[in-house]
Amino acid sequence: MGFNMLENKVAKYFSKMKGNGRNPLSVAPRTALIGFLGGFTAIGLLAWLTDATQSAWMMAPFGASCVLAFGVWDAPLSQPRNIVGGHLLSTFVGLILLKLFGNDPWVIALAVGLSVALMHLTRTTHPPAGADPIVVIMEGSPWLFLLTPVLAGSLAIVLTALVINNLDQRRKYPTFWA
């Protein structure tokens, strides 16, 4: 009886992974066009600022932030609080752990796990920000990384999202600030 009960639990566990529904995402050419315009403008601006100032204004996770800010602008994870707060919090965690423990693989794992938990607890969850500690620790980033590219770049993405998203009469961005 013990083996059958274990077998049933295992079968039930794996049956949850089947997926019963269909992909809920719809194809909307208008959303694709705005996504292109927003992503091009935000990353283009950050690239131009990097070139013009000789300071880092962008990092790889900002590309994923653009997907959220312009592709699913009305989702909670795409709001200004989440974009800026998520990137700041996750980068800060990465910097603290880097300075305390170095760049060992377990430090990267701990930093990502802590970032996920803290973003959730502070209601600043932004999935692209989960990559920030990886970037920070692998690159050995200095404390100033928190200001540029993280704060400056995330604010530039939000400002671009405010302008681009609200050009469309069907969009209202943000859906919340606090």
mmCIF file of C-alpha atoms in Angstrom:
data_model
loop_
_atom_site.group_PDB
_atom_site.id
_atom_site.type_symbol
_atom_site.label_atom_id
_atom_site.label_comp_id
_atom_site.label_asym_id
_atom_site.label_seq_id
_atom_site.Cartn_x
_atom_site.Cartn_y
_atom_site.Cartn_z
ATOM 1 C CA MET A 1 0.000 0.000 0.000
ATOM 2 C CA GLY A 2 2.865 2.401 0.741
ATOM 3 C CA PHE A 3 4.357 1.950 -2.724
ATOM 4 C CA ASN A 4 1.000 2.553 -4.476
ATOM 5 C CA MET A 5 0.423 5.712 -2.460
ATOM 6 C CA LEU A 6 3.884 7.012 -3.415
ATOM 7 C CA GLU A 7 3.294 6.059 -7.035
ATOM 8 C CA ASN A 8 -0.019 7.983 -7.037
ATOM 9 C CA LYS A 9 1.628 11.081 -5.533
ATOM 10 C CA VAL A 10 4.398 10.992 -8.117
ATOM 11 C CA ALA A 11 1.897 10.520 -10.951
ATOM 12 C CA LYS A 12 -0.247 13.391 -9.628
ATOM 13 C CA TYR A 13 2.818 15.607 -9.307
ATOM 14 C CA PHE A 14 3.924 15.031 -12.906
ATOM 15 C CA SER A 15 0.376 15.300 -14.261
ATOM 16 C CA LYS A 16 0.398 18.972 -13.234
ATOM 17 C CA MET A 17 3.077 19.542 -15.869
ATOM 18 C CA LYS A 18 0.918 18.492 -18.830
ATOM 19 C CA GLY A 19 -0.712 21.833 -19.411
ATOM 20 C CA ASN A 20 -4.337 21.643 -20.439
ATOM 21 C CA GLY A 21 -4.981 25.051 -21.921
ATOM 22 C CA ARG A 22 -4.027 26.928 -25.033
ATOM 23 C CA ASN A 23 -1.632 29.815 -25.308
ATOM 24 C CA PRO A 24 -3.620 32.883 -24.148
ATOM 25 C CA LEU A 25 -1.445 35.359 -26.039
ATOM 26 C CA SER A 26 -3.028 36.904 -29.073
ATOM 27 C CA VAL A 27 -1.325 38.326 -32.130
ATOM 28 C CA ALA A 28 -1.933 42.057 -32.381
ATOM 29 C CA PRO A 29 -0.019 43.876 -35.104
ATOM 30 C CA ARG A 30 -0.618 47.187 -33.307
ATOM 31 C CA THR A 31 1.049 45.826 -30.135
ATOM 32 C CA ALA A 32 3.944 44.501 -32.213
ATOM 33 C CA LEU A 33 4.403 47.905 -33.850
ATOM 34 C CA ILE A 34 4.324 49.772 -30.536
ATOM 35 C CA GLY A 35 6.672 47.165 -29.050
ATOM 36 C CA PHE A 36 9.094 47.720 -31.906
ATOM 37 C CA LEU A 37 8.886 51.506 -31.606
ATOM 38 C CA GLY A 38 9.251 51.452 -27.817
ATOM 39 C CA GLY A 39 12.092 48.939 -27.698
ATOM 40 C CA PHE A 40 13.935 50.683 -30.517
ATOM 41 C CA THR A 41 13.516 54.104 -28.922
ATOM 42 C CA ALA A 42 14.405 53.087 -25.350
ATOM 43 C CA ILE A 43 17.447 50.989 -26.226
ATOM 44 C CA GLY A 44 18.481 53.456 -28.935
ATOM 45 C CA LEU A 45 18.367 56.266 -26.371
ATOM 46 C CA LEU A 46 20.419 54.251 -23.878
ATOM 47 C CA ALA A 47 22.950 53.319 -26.572
ATOM 48 C CA TRP A 48 23.233 56.938 -27.681
ATOM 49 C CA LEU A 49 23.682 58.137 -24.072
ATOM 50 C CA THR A 50 26.352 55.475 -23.515
ATOM 51 C CA ASP A 51 28.214 56.629 -26.604
ATOM 52 C CA ALA A 52 27.759 60.361 -25.922
ATOM 53 C CA THR A 53 28.764 60.282 -22.250
ATOM 54 C CA GLN A 54 31.280 57.430 -22.189
ATOM 55 C CA SER A 55 29.274 56.035 -19.237
ATOM 56 C CA ALA A 56 27.320 52.785 -19.152
ATOM 57 C CA TRP A 57 23.604 53.495 -19.561
ATOM 58 C CA MET A 58 22.420 50.021 -20.467
ATOM 59 C CA MET A 59 22.706 46.376 -19.583
ATOM 60 C CA ALA A 60 21.235 43.213 -21.089
ATOM 61 C CA PRO A 61 18.227 42.913 -18.714
ATOM 62 C CA PHE A 62 16.909 46.243 -20.065
ATOM 63 C CA GLY A 63 16.001 44.509 -23.328
ATOM 64 C CA ALA A 64 13.672 42.233 -21.397
ATOM 65 C CA SER A 65 12.288 45.239 -19.501
ATOM 66 C CA CYS A 66 11.334 46.731 -22.866
ATOM 67 C CA VAL A 67 9.390 43.585 -23.759
ATOM 68 C CA LEU A 68 7.277 44.119 -20.638
ATOM 69 C CA ALA A 69 7.055 47.927 -20.811
ATOM 70 C CA PHE A 70 5.877 47.991 -24.428
ATOM 71 C CA GLY A 71 4.475 44.515 -25.076
ATOM 72 C CA VAL A 72 2.411 43.987 -21.909
ATOM 73 C CA TRP A 73 2.329 47.571 -20.633
ATOM 74 C CA ASP A 74 -0.777 46.993 -18.513
ATOM 75 C CA ALA A 75 0.613 44.044 -16.520
ATOM 76 C CA PRO A 76 1.549 44.689 -12.874
ATOM 77 C CA LEU A 77 5.143 43.583 -13.524
ATOM 78 C CA SER A 78 5.464 46.263 -16.246
ATOM 79 C CA GLN A 79 4.662 49.307 -14.124
ATOM 80 C CA PRO A 80 7.202 52.026 -13.219
ATOM 81 C CA ARG A 81 7.381 50.918 -9.577
ATOM 82 C CA ASN A 82 8.319 47.424 -10.690
ATOM 83 C CA ILE A 83 10.756 48.407 -13.425
ATOM 84 C CA VAL A 84 12.726 50.886 -11.322
ATOM 85 C CA GLY A 85 12.231 49.223 -7.932
ATOM 86 C CA GLY A 86 12.931 45.714 -9.169
ATOM 87 C CA HIS A 87 16.157 46.718 -10.906
ATOM 88 C CA LEU A 88 17.373 48.817 -7.952
ATOM 89 C CA LEU A 89 16.586 46.173 -5.342
ATOM 90 C CA SER A 90 18.081 43.258 -7.274
ATOM 91 C CA THR A 91 21.210 45.180 -8.173
ATOM 92 C CA PHE A 92 21.642 46.294 -4.573
ATOM 93 C CA VAL A 93 21.357 42.691 -3.365
ATOM 94 C CA GLY A 94 23.918 41.613 -5.954
ATOM 95 C CA LEU A 95 26.331 44.372 -4.949
ATOM 96 C CA ILE A 96 26.047 43.629 -1.230
ATOM 97 C CA LEU A 97 26.634 39.907 -1.692
ATOM 98 C CA LEU A 98 29.483 40.537 -4.133
ATOM 99 C CA LYS A 99 31.225 42.804 -1.616
ATOM 100 C CA LEU A 100 30.608 40.418 1.297
ATOM 101 C CA PHE A 101 31.290 37.036 -0.302
ATOM 102 C CA GLY A 102 32.917 37.508 -3.703
ATOM 103 C CA ASN A 103 31.833 36.027 -6.997
ATOM 104 C CA ASP A 104 31.530 32.305 -6.310
ATOM 105 C CA PRO A 105 28.665 30.484 -8.037
ATOM 106 C CA TRP A 106 26.783 30.003 -4.753
ATOM 107 C CA VAL A 107 26.855 33.787 -4.231
ATOM 108 C CA ILE A 108 25.189 34.333 -7.603
ATOM 109 C CA ALA A 109 22.519 31.750 -6.763
ATOM 110 C CA LEU A 110 21.916 33.276 -3.325
ATOM 111 C CA ALA A 111 21.676 36.774 -4.810
ATOM 112 C CA VAL A 112 19.105 35.733 -7.405
ATOM 113 C CA GLY A 113 17.045 33.837 -4.819
ATOM 114 C CA LEU A 114 17.117 36.753 -2.378
ATOM 115 C CA SER A 115 16.235 39.192 -5.149
ATOM 116 C CA VAL A 116 13.200 37.144 -6.168
ATOM 117 C CA ALA A 117 12.004 36.933 -2.561
ATOM 118 C CA LEU A 118 12.622 40.611 -1.774
ATOM 119 C CA MET A 119 10.966 41.833 -4.982
ATOM 120 C CA HIS A 120 7.941 39.758 -4.053
ATOM 121 C CA LEU A 121 7.856 41.073 -0.468
ATOM 122 C CA THR A 122 8.213 44.699 -1.603
ATOM 123 C CA ARG A 123 5.728 44.369 -4.475
ATOM 124 C CA THR A 124 8.413 45.351 -6.996
ATOM 125 C CA THR A 125 8.588 42.074 -8.914
ATOM 126 C CA HIS A 126 10.066 42.631 -12.363
ATOM 127 C CA PRO A 127 11.354 39.413 -13.988
ATOM 128 C CA PRO A 128 14.191 41.007 -15.996
ATOM 129 C CA ALA A 129 15.614 42.368 -12.721
ATOM 130 C CA GLY A 130 16.221 38.791 -11.609
ATOM 131 C CA ALA A 131 19.194 38.813 -13.982
ATOM 132 C CA ASP A 132 20.757 41.909 -12.404
ATOM 133 C CA PRO A 133 22.644 40.093 -9.623
ATOM 134 C CA ILE A 134 24.131 37.749 -12.222
ATOM 135 C CA VAL A 135 25.389 40.723 -14.240
ATOM 136 C CA VAL A 136 26.677 42.534 -11.145
ATOM 137 C CA ILE A 137 28.499 39.589 -9.623
ATOM 138 C CA MET A 138 29.951 38.151 -12.830
ATOM 139 C CA GLU A 139 31.252 41.568 -13.879
ATOM 140 C CA GLY A 140 32.481 42.562 -10.407
ATOM 141 C CA SER A 141 30.525 45.798 -10.689
ATOM 142 C CA PRO A 142 31.282 48.819 -8.486
ATOM 143 C CA TRP A 143 28.719 50.551 -6.252
ATOM 144 C CA LEU A 144 28.213 53.249 -8.904
ATOM 145 C CA PHE A 145 26.618 50.571 -11.105
ATOM 146 C CA LEU A 146 23.511 51.178 -9.012
ATOM 147 C CA LEU A 147 23.275 54.723 -10.412
ATOM 148 C CA THR A 148 24.411 54.077 -13.980
ATOM 149 C CA PRO A 149 23.295 52.047 -15.668
ATOM 150 C CA VAL A 150 20.626 50.748 -13.264
ATOM 151 C CA LEU A 151 18.783 53.821 -11.942
ATOM 152 C CA ALA A 152 19.439 56.031 -14.955
ATOM 153 C CA GLY A 153 18.631 53.285 -17.460
ATOM 154 C CA SER A 154 15.463 52.055 -15.760
ATOM 155 C CA LEU A 155 14.198 55.645 -15.447
ATOM 156 C CA ALA A 156 14.915 56.205 -19.147
ATOM 157 C CA ILE A 157 12.896 53.093 -20.021
ATOM 158 C CA VAL A 158 9.992 54.277 -17.863
ATOM 159 C CA LEU A 159 10.065 57.781 -19.376
ATOM 160 C CA THR A 160 10.130 56.291 -22.869
ATOM 161 C CA ALA A 161 7.232 53.987 -21.935
ATOM 162 C CA LEU A 162 5.239 56.975 -20.655
ATOM 163 C CA VAL A 163 5.647 58.764 -23.974
ATOM 164 C CA ILE A 164 5.346 55.854 -26.422
ATOM 165 C CA ASN A 165 2.553 53.921 -24.694
ATOM 166 C CA ASN A 166 0.357 56.973 -24.251
ATOM 167 C CA LEU A 167 0.625 57.910 -27.932
ATOM 168 C CA ASP A 168 -1.868 55.084 -28.491
ATOM 169 C CA GLN A 169 -5.368 56.167 -27.485
ATOM 170 C CA ARG A 170 -6.172 52.593 -26.416
ATOM 171 C CA ARG A 171 -3.360 52.501 -23.860
ATOM 172 C CA LYS A 172 -3.091 54.138 -20.474
ATOM 173 C CA TYR A 173 0.350 53.825 -18.918
ATOM 174 C CA PRO A 174 0.987 53.413 -16.077
ATOM 175 C CA THR A 175 -1.903 51.597 -14.514
ATOM 176 C CA PHE A 176 -0.443 52.466 -11.079
ATOM 177 C CA TRP A 177 2.542 54.252 -9.555
ATOM 178 C CA ALA A 178 2.659 53.082 -5.954
#
